mmCIF file of N, CA and C in Angstrom:
data_model
loop_
_atom_site.group_PDB
_atom_site.id
_atom_site.type_symbol
_atom_site.label_atom_id
_atom_site.label_comp_id
_atom_site.label_asym_id
_atom_site.label_seq_id
_atom_site.Cartn_x
_atom_site.Cartn_y
_atom_site.Cartn_z
ATOM 1 N N MET A 1 11.147 -8.107 -13.112
ATOM 2 C CA MET A 1 10.059 -7.686 -13.983
ATOM 3 C C MET A 1 9.016 -8.784 -14.029
ATOM 4 N N VAL A 2 7.762 -8.425 -13.934
ATOM 5 C CA VAL A 2 6.677 -9.390 -13.955
ATOM 6 C C VAL A 2 6.202 -9.562 -15.386
ATOM 7 N N GLU A 3 6.051 -10.811 -15.800
ATOM 8 C CA GLU A 3 5.605 -11.090 -17.157
ATOM 9 C C GLU A 3 4.128 -10.797 -17.295
ATOM 10 N N GLU A 4 3.734 -10.306 -18.482
ATOM 11 C CA GLU A 4 2.322 -10.105 -18.763
ATOM 12 C C GLU A 4 1.626 -11.449 -18.713
ATOM 13 N N GLY A 5 0.406 -11.443 -18.255
ATOM 14 C CA GLY A 5 -0.351 -12.688 -18.197
ATOM 15 C C GLY A 5 -0.045 -13.497 -16.952
ATOM 16 N N ALA A 6 0.777 -12.992 -16.073
ATOM 17 C CA ALA A 6 1.129 -13.724 -14.861
ATOM 18 C C ALA A 6 0.119 -13.454 -13.751
ATOM 19 N N GLY A 7 -1.024 -12.848 -14.116
ATOM 20 C CA GLY A 7 -2.058 -12.596 -13.130
ATOM 21 C C GLY A 7 -1.898 -11.266 -12.412
ATOM 22 N N THR A 8 -1.021 -10.405 -12.909
ATOM 23 C CA THR A 8 -0.858 -9.112 -12.262
ATOM 24 C C THR A 8 -2.011 -8.201 -12.664
ATOM 25 N N GLN A 9 -2.276 -7.228 -11.839
ATOM 26 C CA GLN A 9 -3.335 -6.261 -12.108
ATOM 27 C C GLN A 9 -2.772 -5.233 -13.086
ATOM 28 N N PRO A 10 -3.252 -5.216 -14.340
ATOM 29 C CA PRO A 10 -2.648 -4.377 -15.378
ATOM 30 C C PRO A 10 -2.750 -2.879 -15.141
ATOM 31 N N ASN A 11 -3.769 -2.417 -14.422
ATOM 32 C CA ASN A 11 -3.914 -0.979 -14.207
ATOM 33 C C ASN A 11 -3.125 -0.473 -13.011
ATOM 34 N N LEU A 12 -2.616 -1.383 -12.162
ATOM 35 C CA LEU A 12 -1.846 -0.959 -10.999
ATOM 36 C C LEU A 12 -0.362 -0.974 -11.314
ATOM 37 N N VAL A 13 0.291 0.115 -10.992
ATOM 38 C CA VAL A 13 1.731 0.204 -11.189
ATOM 39 C C VAL A 13 2.373 0.751 -9.931
ATOM 40 N N ASN A 14 3.600 0.338 -9.709
ATOM 41 C CA ASN A 14 4.384 0.839 -8.602
ATOM 42 C C ASN A 14 4.798 2.270 -8.944
ATOM 43 N N LEU A 15 4.538 3.193 -8.047
ATOM 44 C CA LEU A 15 4.860 4.594 -8.300
ATOM 45 C C LEU A 15 6.345 4.783 -8.602
ATOM 46 N N ASN A 16 7.201 3.921 -8.035
ATOM 47 C CA ASN A 16 8.636 4.006 -8.307
ATOM 48 C C ASN A 16 8.981 3.664 -9.752
ATOM 49 N N ASP A 17 8.106 2.884 -10.416
ATOM 50 C CA ASP A 17 8.391 2.399 -11.764
ATOM 51 C C ASP A 17 7.726 3.227 -12.854
ATOM 52 N N THR A 18 7.258 4.400 -12.520
ATOM 53 C CA THR A 18 6.518 5.195 -13.489
ATOM 54 C C THR A 18 6.819 6.677 -13.307
ATOM 55 N N ASP A 19 6.427 7.453 -14.286
ATOM 56 C CA ASP A 19 6.560 8.902 -14.164
ATOM 57 C C ASP A 19 5.193 9.558 -13.964
ATOM 58 N N ILE A 20 4.225 8.769 -13.493
ATOM 59 C CA ILE A 20 2.881 9.276 -13.236
ATOM 60 C C ILE A 20 2.927 10.318 -12.123
ATOM 61 N N HIS A 21 2.190 11.398 -12.337
ATOM 62 C CA HIS A 21 2.002 12.406 -11.300
ATOM 63 C C HIS A 21 0.602 12.201 -10.746
ATOM 64 N N LEU A 22 0.500 11.972 -9.452
ATOM 65 C CA LEU A 22 -0.781 11.684 -8.822
ATOM 66 C C LEU A 22 -1.706 12.900 -8.859
ATOM 67 N N GLU A 23 -3.013 12.626 -8.992
ATOM 68 C CA GLU A 23 -4.017 13.692 -8.924
ATOM 69 C C GLU A 23 -3.906 14.421 -7.587
ATOM 70 N N GLU A 24 -3.650 13.661 -6.519
ATOM 71 C CA GLU A 24 -3.479 14.228 -5.183
ATOM 72 C C GLU A 24 -2.034 13.956 -4.748
ATOM 73 N N PRO A 25 -1.113 14.890 -4.951
ATOM 74 C CA PRO A 25 0.303 14.641 -4.652
ATOM 75 C C PRO A 25 0.576 14.192 -3.219
ATOM 76 N N TRP A 26 -0.270 14.560 -2.274
ATOM 77 C CA TRP A 26 -0.053 14.155 -0.887
ATOM 78 C C TRP A 26 -0.277 12.659 -0.698
ATOM 79 N N HIS A 27 -0.829 11.964 -1.704
ATOM 80 C CA HIS A 27 -1.001 10.508 -1.639
ATOM 81 C C HIS A 27 0.324 9.764 -1.806
ATOM 82 N N ASP A 28 1.375 10.469 -2.173
ATOM 83 C CA ASP A 28 2.690 9.833 -2.258
ATOM 84 C C ASP A 28 3.235 9.712 -0.840
ATOM 85 N N LEU A 29 3.045 8.552 -0.253
ATOM 86 C CA LEU A 29 3.360 8.324 1.153
ATOM 87 C C LEU A 29 4.649 7.527 1.356
ATOM 88 N N ARG A 30 5.402 7.319 0.289
ATOM 89 C CA ARG A 30 6.631 6.526 0.386
ATOM 90 C C ARG A 30 7.573 7.088 1.438
ATOM 91 N N GLY A 31 8.097 6.165 2.260
ATOM 92 C CA GLY A 31 9.078 6.533 3.273
ATOM 93 C C GLY A 31 8.491 6.923 4.616
ATOM 94 N N LEU A 32 7.180 7.082 4.698
ATOM 95 C CA LEU A 32 6.573 7.473 5.970
ATOM 96 C C LEU A 32 6.425 6.268 6.895
ATOM 97 N N ASP A 33 6.543 6.515 8.195
ATOM 98 C CA ASP A 33 6.300 5.467 9.188
ATOM 99 C C ASP A 33 4.804 5.202 9.267
ATOM 100 N N VAL A 34 4.456 3.942 9.573
ATOM 101 C CA VAL A 34 3.057 3.528 9.659
ATOM 102 C C VAL A 34 2.752 3.108 11.087
ATOM 103 N N TYR A 35 1.679 3.675 11.647
ATOM 104 C CA TYR A 35 1.231 3.377 13.005
ATOM 105 C C TYR A 35 -0.207 2.896 12.957
ATOM 106 N N ASP A 36 -0.623 2.198 14.021
ATOM 107 C CA ASP A 36 -2.036 1.852 14.133
ATOM 108 C C ASP A 36 -2.731 2.889 15.004
ATOM 109 N N ALA A 37 -4.040 2.732 15.203
ATOM 110 C CA ALA A 37 -4.811 3.715 15.958
ATOM 111 C C ALA A 37 -4.390 3.794 17.426
ATOM 112 N N ASP A 38 -3.738 2.737 17.947
ATOM 113 C CA ASP A 38 -3.256 2.738 19.332
ATOM 114 C C ASP A 38 -1.845 3.306 19.454
ATOM 115 N N ASP A 39 -1.333 3.864 18.365
ATOM 116 C CA ASP A 39 -0.010 4.480 18.316
ATOM 117 C C ASP A 39 1.131 3.466 18.392
ATOM 118 N N ASP A 40 0.862 2.209 17.995
ATOM 119 C CA ASP A 40 1.923 1.209 17.876
ATOM 120 C C ASP A 40 2.495 1.282 16.470
ATOM 121 N N GLN A 41 3.821 1.337 16.352
ATOM 122 C CA GLN A 41 4.418 1.390 15.026
ATOM 123 C C GLN A 41 4.325 0.025 14.374
ATOM 124 N N ILE A 42 3.875 0.017 13.114
ATOM 125 C CA ILE A 42 3.747 -1.211 12.329
ATOM 126 C C ILE A 42 4.969 -1.391 11.447
ATOM 127 N N GLY A 43 5.393 -0.349 10.781
ATOM 128 C CA GLY A 43 6.518 -0.415 9.843
ATOM 129 C C GLY A 43 6.621 0.883 9.083
ATOM 130 N N SER A 44 6.886 0.765 7.786
ATOM 131 C CA SER A 44 6.978 1.968 6.960
ATOM 132 C C SER A 44 6.437 1.685 5.563
ATOM 133 N N VAL A 45 6.075 2.760 4.872
ATOM 134 C CA VAL A 45 5.569 2.641 3.510
ATOM 135 C C VAL A 45 6.760 2.493 2.578
ATOM 136 N N GLU A 46 6.849 1.330 1.944
ATOM 137 C CA GLU A 46 7.928 1.087 0.976
ATOM 138 C C GLU A 46 7.564 1.669 -0.389
ATOM 139 N N ASP A 47 6.334 1.392 -0.816
ATOM 140 C CA ASP A 47 5.899 1.809 -2.149
ATOM 141 C C ASP A 47 4.417 2.128 -2.131
ATOM 142 N N VAL A 48 3.997 2.813 -3.185
ATOM 143 C CA VAL A 48 2.586 3.113 -3.397
ATOM 144 C C VAL A 48 2.217 2.547 -4.754
ATOM 145 N N TYR A 49 1.129 1.789 -4.796
ATOM 146 C CA TYR A 49 0.625 1.267 -6.067
ATOM 147 C C TYR A 49 -0.526 2.151 -6.512
ATOM 148 N N VAL A 50 -0.439 2.627 -7.745
ATOM 149 C CA VAL A 50 -1.409 3.583 -8.261
ATOM 150 C C VAL A 50 -2.153 3.015 -9.455
ATOM 151 N N ASP A 51 -3.368 3.505 -9.634
ATOM 152 C CA ASP A 51 -4.164 3.186 -10.813
ATOM 153 C C ASP A 51 -3.601 4.016 -11.954
ATOM 154 N N ARG A 52 -3.090 3.348 -12.962
ATOM 155 C CA ARG A 52 -2.415 4.014 -14.075
ATOM 156 C C ARG A 52 -3.356 4.995 -14.792
ATOM 157 N N GLU A 53 -4.609 4.605 -15.003
ATOM 158 C CA GLU A 53 -5.537 5.440 -15.758
ATOM 159 C C GLU A 53 -6.079 6.603 -14.934
ATOM 160 N N GLN A 54 -6.444 6.342 -13.685
ATOM 161 C CA GLN A 54 -7.048 7.385 -12.857
ATOM 162 C C GLN A 54 -6.021 8.206 -12.086
ATOM 163 N N ARG A 55 -4.762 7.758 -12.096
ATOM 164 C CA ARG A 55 -3.665 8.446 -11.411
ATOM 165 C C ARG A 55 -3.990 8.673 -9.942
ATOM 166 N N GLN A 56 -4.533 7.601 -9.308
ATOM 167 C CA GLN A 56 -4.864 7.662 -7.892
ATOM 168 C C GLN A 56 -4.167 6.539 -7.151
ATOM 169 N N ALA A 57 -3.705 6.853 -5.956
ATOM 170 C CA ALA A 57 -3.113 5.830 -5.104
ATOM 171 C C ALA A 57 -4.199 4.834 -4.711
ATOM 172 N N ARG A 58 -3.881 3.537 -4.751
ATOM 173 C CA ARG A 58 -4.836 2.493 -4.376
ATOM 174 C C ARG A 58 -4.367 1.673 -3.170
ATOM 175 N N LEU A 59 -3.071 1.335 -3.161
ATOM 176 C CA LEU A 59 -2.540 0.457 -2.120
ATOM 177 C C LEU A 59 -1.184 0.937 -1.647
ATOM 178 N N LEU A 60 -0.932 0.717 -0.355
ATOM 179 C CA LEU A 60 0.396 0.972 0.192
ATOM 180 C C LEU A 60 1.083 -0.359 0.422
ATOM 181 N N ASP A 61 2.350 -0.442 0.070
ATOM 182 C CA ASP A 61 3.190 -1.585 0.405
ATOM 183 C C ASP A 61 3.860 -1.223 1.718
ATOM 184 N N VAL A 62 3.382 -1.850 2.807
ATOM 185 C CA VAL A 62 3.908 -1.585 4.140
ATOM 186 C C VAL A 62 4.872 -2.703 4.511
ATOM 187 N N SER A 63 6.094 -2.337 4.860
ATOM 188 C CA SER A 63 7.070 -3.335 5.303
ATOM 189 C C SER A 63 7.146 -3.292 6.822
ATOM 190 N N ALA A 64 7.301 -4.482 7.406
ATOM 191 C CA ALA A 64 7.345 -4.574 8.863
ATOM 192 C C ALA A 64 8.308 -5.661 9.286
ATOM 193 N N GLY A 65 8.903 -5.456 10.455
ATOM 194 C CA GLY A 65 9.776 -6.468 11.042
ATOM 195 C C GLY A 65 11.134 -6.538 10.374
ATOM 196 N N GLY A 66 11.872 -7.556 10.765
ATOM 197 C CA GLY A 66 13.191 -7.774 10.186
ATOM 198 C C GLY A 66 14.262 -6.896 10.813
ATOM 199 N N VAL A 67 15.494 -7.274 10.561
ATOM 200 C CA VAL A 67 16.655 -6.522 11.016
ATOM 201 C C VAL A 67 17.549 -6.295 9.810
ATOM 202 N N LEU A 68 17.805 -5.028 9.520
ATOM 203 C CA LEU A 68 18.630 -4.656 8.360
ATOM 204 C C LEU A 68 18.110 -5.288 7.073
ATOM 205 N N GLY A 69 16.788 -5.348 6.953
ATOM 206 C CA GLY A 69 16.174 -5.875 5.738
ATOM 207 C C GLY A 69 15.969 -7.378 5.720
ATOM 208 N N VAL A 70 16.604 -8.106 6.640
ATOM 209 C CA VAL A 70 16.467 -9.559 6.686
ATOM 210 C C VAL A 70 15.227 -9.910 7.513
ATOM 211 N N GLY A 71 14.348 -10.722 6.950
ATOM 212 C CA GLY A 71 13.131 -11.124 7.651
ATOM 213 C C GLY A 71 12.003 -10.123 7.549
ATOM 214 N N LYS A 72 12.191 -9.080 6.751
ATOM 215 C CA LYS A 72 11.164 -8.064 6.576
ATOM 216 C C LYS A 72 10.002 -8.662 5.788
ATOM 217 N N LYS A 73 8.787 -8.342 6.206
ATOM 218 C CA LYS A 73 7.588 -8.804 5.510
ATOM 219 C C LYS A 73 6.869 -7.602 4.925
ATOM 220 N N HIS A 74 6.132 -7.858 3.847
ATOM 221 C CA HIS A 74 5.394 -6.798 3.173
ATOM 222 C C HIS A 74 3.909 -7.122 3.183
ATOM 223 N N PHE A 75 3.108 -6.071 3.353
ATOM 224 C CA PHE A 75 1.662 -6.200 3.380
ATOM 225 C C PHE A 75 1.065 -5.056 2.572
ATOM 226 N N LEU A 76 -0.004 -5.338 1.849
ATOM 227 C CA LEU A 76 -0.712 -4.290 1.116
ATOM 228 C C LEU A 76 -1.863 -3.779 1.975
ATOM 229 N N VAL A 77 -2.011 -2.464 2.012
ATOM 230 C CA VAL A 77 -3.096 -1.840 2.766
ATOM 231 C C VAL A 77 -3.801 -0.863 1.826
ATOM 232 N N PRO A 78 -5.126 -1.000 1.663
ATOM 233 C CA PRO A 78 -5.856 -0.038 0.822
ATOM 234 C C PRO A 78 -5.727 1.378 1.379
ATOM 235 N N VAL A 79 -5.558 2.344 0.500
ATOM 236 C CA VAL A 79 -5.394 3.728 0.962
ATOM 237 C C VAL A 79 -6.637 4.232 1.691
ATOM 238 N N GLU A 80 -7.793 3.620 1.435
ATOM 239 C CA GLU A 80 -9.012 4.026 2.130
ATOM 240 C C GLU A 80 -8.939 3.726 3.625
ATOM 241 N N ASP A 81 -8.018 2.854 4.025
ATOM 242 C CA ASP A 81 -7.889 2.456 5.421
ATOM 243 C C ASP A 81 -6.778 3.193 6.163
ATOM 244 N N VAL A 82 -6.245 4.244 5.566
ATOM 245 C CA VAL A 82 -5.176 5.003 6.218
ATOM 246 C C VAL A 82 -5.488 6.494 6.179
ATOM 247 N N LYS A 83 -4.876 7.192 7.105
ATOM 248 C CA LYS A 83 -4.922 8.654 7.058
ATOM 249 C C LYS A 83 -3.518 9.169 7.335
ATOM 250 N N ARG A 84 -3.212 10.283 6.726
ATOM 251 C CA ARG A 84 -1.882 10.861 6.865
ATOM 252 C C ARG A 84 -1.919 11.979 7.888
ATOM 253 N N ASP A 85 -0.963 11.930 8.797
ATOM 254 C CA ASP A 85 -0.787 13.001 9.764
ATOM 255 C C ASP A 85 0.337 13.885 9.223
ATOM 256 N N VAL A 86 -0.062 14.977 8.598
ATOM 257 C CA VAL A 86 0.904 15.850 7.926
ATOM 258 C C VAL A 86 1.878 16.476 8.919
ATOM 259 N N ASN A 87 1.404 16.819 10.105
ATOM 260 C CA ASN A 87 2.269 17.461 11.092
ATOM 261 C C ASN A 87 3.395 16.549 11.556
ATOM 262 N N GLU A 88 3.114 15.258 11.649
ATOM 263 C CA GLU A 88 4.134 14.321 12.130
ATOM 264 C C GLU A 88 4.764 13.498 11.021
ATOM 265 N N GLU A 89 4.342 13.739 9.776
ATOM 266 C CA GLU A 89 4.886 12.991 8.644
ATOM 267 C C GLU A 89 4.804 11.489 8.885
ATOM 268 N N ARG A 90 3.595 11.019 9.124
ATOM 269 C CA ARG A 90 3.368 9.602 9.331
ATOM 270 C C ARG A 90 1.977 9.228 8.845
ATOM 271 N N VAL A 91 1.732 7.930 8.773
ATOM 272 C CA VAL A 91 0.455 7.393 8.321
ATOM 273 C C VAL A 91 -0.126 6.558 9.452
ATOM 274 N N THR A 92 -1.433 6.679 9.658
ATOM 275 C CA THR A 92 -2.111 5.873 10.661
ATOM 276 C C THR A 92 -3.113 4.957 9.963
ATOM 277 N N VAL A 93 -2.999 3.652 10.251
ATOM 278 C CA VAL A 93 -3.927 2.666 9.708
ATOM 279 C C VAL A 93 -5.083 2.537 10.683
ATOM 280 N N GLU A 94 -6.282 2.421 10.161
ATOM 281 C CA GLU A 94 -7.475 2.365 11.001
ATOM 282 C C GLU A 94 -7.705 0.983 11.614
ATOM 283 N N HIS A 95 -6.708 0.131 11.594
ATOM 284 C CA HIS A 95 -6.821 -1.226 12.131
ATOM 285 C C HIS A 95 -5.679 -1.475 13.116
ATOM 286 N N PRO A 96 -5.861 -2.428 14.039
ATOM 287 C CA PRO A 96 -4.776 -2.762 14.959
ATOM 288 C C PRO A 96 -3.575 -3.369 14.205
ATOM 289 N N LYS A 97 -2.426 -3.223 14.805
ATOM 290 C CA LYS A 97 -1.187 -3.743 14.225
ATOM 291 C C LYS A 97 -1.314 -5.224 13.871
ATOM 292 N N ASP A 98 -1.927 -6.026 14.770
ATOM 293 C CA ASP A 98 -2.071 -7.464 14.517
ATOM 294 C C ASP A 98 -2.890 -7.749 13.272
ATOM 295 N N LYS A 99 -3.885 -6.908 13.001
ATOM 296 C CA LYS A 99 -4.697 -7.122 11.789
ATOM 297 C C LYS A 99 -3.847 -6.883 10.549
ATOM 298 N N VAL A 100 -3.066 -5.811 10.542
ATOM 299 C CA VAL A 100 -2.234 -5.501 9.379
ATOM 300 C C VAL A 100 -1.188 -6.594 9.165
ATOM 301 N N THR A 101 -0.493 -6.975 10.231
ATOM 302 C CA THR A 101 0.567 -7.982 10.083
ATOM 303 C C THR A 101 0.001 -9.394 9.899
ATOM 304 N N GLY A 102 -1.301 -9.554 10.083
ATOM 305 C CA GLY A 102 -1.948 -10.839 9.837
ATOM 306 C C GLY A 102 -2.594 -10.918 8.471
ATOM 307 N N SER A 103 -2.481 -9.852 7.700
ATOM 308 C CA SER A 103 -3.082 -9.826 6.366
ATOM 309 C C SER A 103 -2.253 -10.680 5.401
ATOM 310 N N PRO A 104 -2.811 -10.979 4.225
ATOM 311 C CA PRO A 104 -2.047 -11.777 3.253
ATOM 312 C C PRO A 104 -0.702 -11.121 2.956
ATOM 313 N N GLU A 105 0.342 -11.918 2.991
ATOM 314 C CA GLU A 105 1.684 -11.381 2.754
ATOM 315 C C GLU A 105 1.864 -11.069 1.265
ATOM 316 N N PHE A 106 2.629 -10.030 1.000
ATOM 317 C CA PHE A 106 2.852 -9.525 -0.350
ATOM 318 C C PHE A 106 4.313 -9.677 -0.729
ATOM 319 N N ASP A 107 4.561 -10.152 -1.951
ATOM 320 C CA ASP A 107 5.926 -10.257 -2.465
ATOM 321 C C ASP A 107 6.127 -9.151 -3.498
ATOM 322 N N PRO A 108 6.872 -8.095 -3.151
ATOM 323 C CA PRO A 108 7.045 -6.984 -4.090
ATOM 324 C C PRO A 108 7.767 -7.383 -5.376
ATOM 325 N N ASP A 109 8.515 -8.490 -5.351
ATOM 326 C CA ASP A 109 9.182 -8.937 -6.571
ATOM 327 C C ASP A 109 8.196 -9.531 -7.571
ATOM 328 N N VAL A 110 7.054 -9.996 -7.077
ATOM 329 C CA VAL A 110 6.025 -10.572 -7.939
ATOM 330 C C VAL A 110 5.025 -9.504 -8.382
ATOM 331 N N GLY A 111 4.741 -8.566 -7.492
ATOM 332 C CA GLY A 111 3.787 -7.505 -7.807
ATOM 333 C C GLY A 111 2.381 -7.855 -7.356
ATOM 334 N N PRO A 112 1.454 -6.931 -7.562
ATOM 335 C CA PRO A 112 0.081 -7.105 -7.079
ATOM 336 C C PRO A 112 -0.763 -7.975 -8.005
ATOM 337 N N ARG A 113 -0.735 -9.283 -7.777
ATOM 338 C CA ARG A 113 -1.532 -10.216 -8.574
ATOM 339 C C ARG A 113 -3.020 -10.046 -8.255
ATOM 340 N N SER A 114 -3.855 -10.329 -9.223
ATOM 341 C CA SER A 114 -5.304 -10.169 -9.066
ATOM 342 C C SER A 114 -5.850 -10.973 -7.893
ATOM 343 N N ASP A 115 -5.386 -12.214 -7.720
ATOM 344 C CA ASP A 115 -5.906 -13.037 -6.627
ATOM 345 C C ASP A 115 -5.520 -12.454 -5.267
ATOM 346 N N LEU A 116 -4.316 -11.920 -5.154
ATOM 347 C CA LEU A 116 -3.891 -11.297 -3.896
ATOM 348 C C LEU A 116 -4.697 -10.026 -3.624
ATOM 349 N N LEU A 117 -4.926 -9.230 -4.657
ATOM 350 C CA LEU A 117 -5.704 -8.008 -4.480
ATOM 351 C C LEU A 117 -7.101 -8.324 -3.966
ATOM 352 N N SER A 118 -7.725 -9.334 -4.538
ATOM 353 C CA SER A 118 -9.060 -9.738 -4.071
ATOM 354 C C SER A 118 -9.004 -10.154 -2.616
ATOM 355 N N ALA A 119 -7.982 -10.929 -2.250
ATOM 356 C CA ALA A 119 -7.837 -11.393 -0.865
ATOM 357 C C ALA A 119 -7.595 -10.230 0.094
ATOM 358 N N VAL A 120 -6.758 -9.284 -0.297
ATOM 359 C CA VAL A 120 -6.442 -8.133 0.563
ATOM 360 C C VAL A 120 -7.683 -7.268 0.774
ATOM 361 N N TYR A 121 -8.367 -6.947 -0.315
ATOM 362 C CA TYR A 121 -9.557 -6.108 -0.175
ATOM 363 C C TYR A 121 -10.634 -6.818 0.640
ATOM 364 N N ALA A 122 -10.817 -8.112 0.438
ATOM 365 C CA ALA A 122 -11.793 -8.876 1.226
ATOM 366 C C ALA A 122 -11.386 -8.888 2.697
ATOM 367 N N TYR A 123 -10.094 -9.048 2.968
ATOM 368 C CA TYR A 123 -9.582 -9.073 4.341
ATOM 369 C C TYR A 123 -9.952 -7.788 5.086
ATOM 370 N N TYR A 124 -9.895 -6.677 4.386
ATOM 371 C CA TYR A 124 -10.223 -5.383 4.993
ATOM 372 C C TYR A 124 -11.697 -4.996 4.814
ATOM 373 N N GLY A 125 -12.504 -5.936 4.291
ATOM 374 C CA GLY A 125 -13.943 -5.697 4.158
ATOM 375 C C GLY A 125 -14.298 -4.721 3.057
ATOM 376 N N ARG A 126 -13.499 -4.712 2.004
ATOM 377 C CA ARG A 126 -13.710 -3.798 0.894
ATOM 378 C C ARG A 126 -13.746 -4.556 -0.426
ATOM 379 N N THR A 127 -14.172 -3.869 -1.474
ATOM 380 C CA THR A 127 -14.076 -4.440 -2.815
ATOM 381 C C THR A 127 -13.111 -3.579 -3.608
ATOM 382 N N PHE A 128 -12.398 -4.222 -4.517
ATOM 383 C CA PHE A 128 -11.409 -3.501 -5.314
ATOM 384 C C PHE A 128 -12.117 -2.473 -6.191
ATOM 385 N N PRO A 129 -11.651 -1.215 -6.183
ATOM 386 C CA PRO A 129 -12.306 -0.174 -6.997
ATOM 387 C C PRO A 129 -12.188 -0.494 -8.485
ATOM 388 N N GLU A 130 -13.264 -0.290 -9.187
ATOM 389 C CA GLU A 130 -13.283 -0.541 -10.635
ATOM 390 C C GLU A 130 -12.754 0.667 -11.379
#
């Protein structure tokens, strides 16, 4: 559990930790495989972070690498940078695999801290939605 005041983004919550129903239910992408535009597999969607007030998905927690969970890394990807292929039950990121795996690493045990969110959105050339 993350303590209040630890720099976490108060409006973002892990979809697994809430009973929020998304405005767009298809935004629940947990468990889907993640590919880049060149069809290289990056990893899978572990979690979705949603805006508590607007009930909209904001970030995907993408896990990549590792064997049996050991050495697995997590990266946040803004939902604006992905599209879902409903027919194949997968997500495609609009960036190359190296860009995603080179993004600031995310620790799901700590949660989405404000400084990390700023870094992630800047990395992808975006600003955090207000």
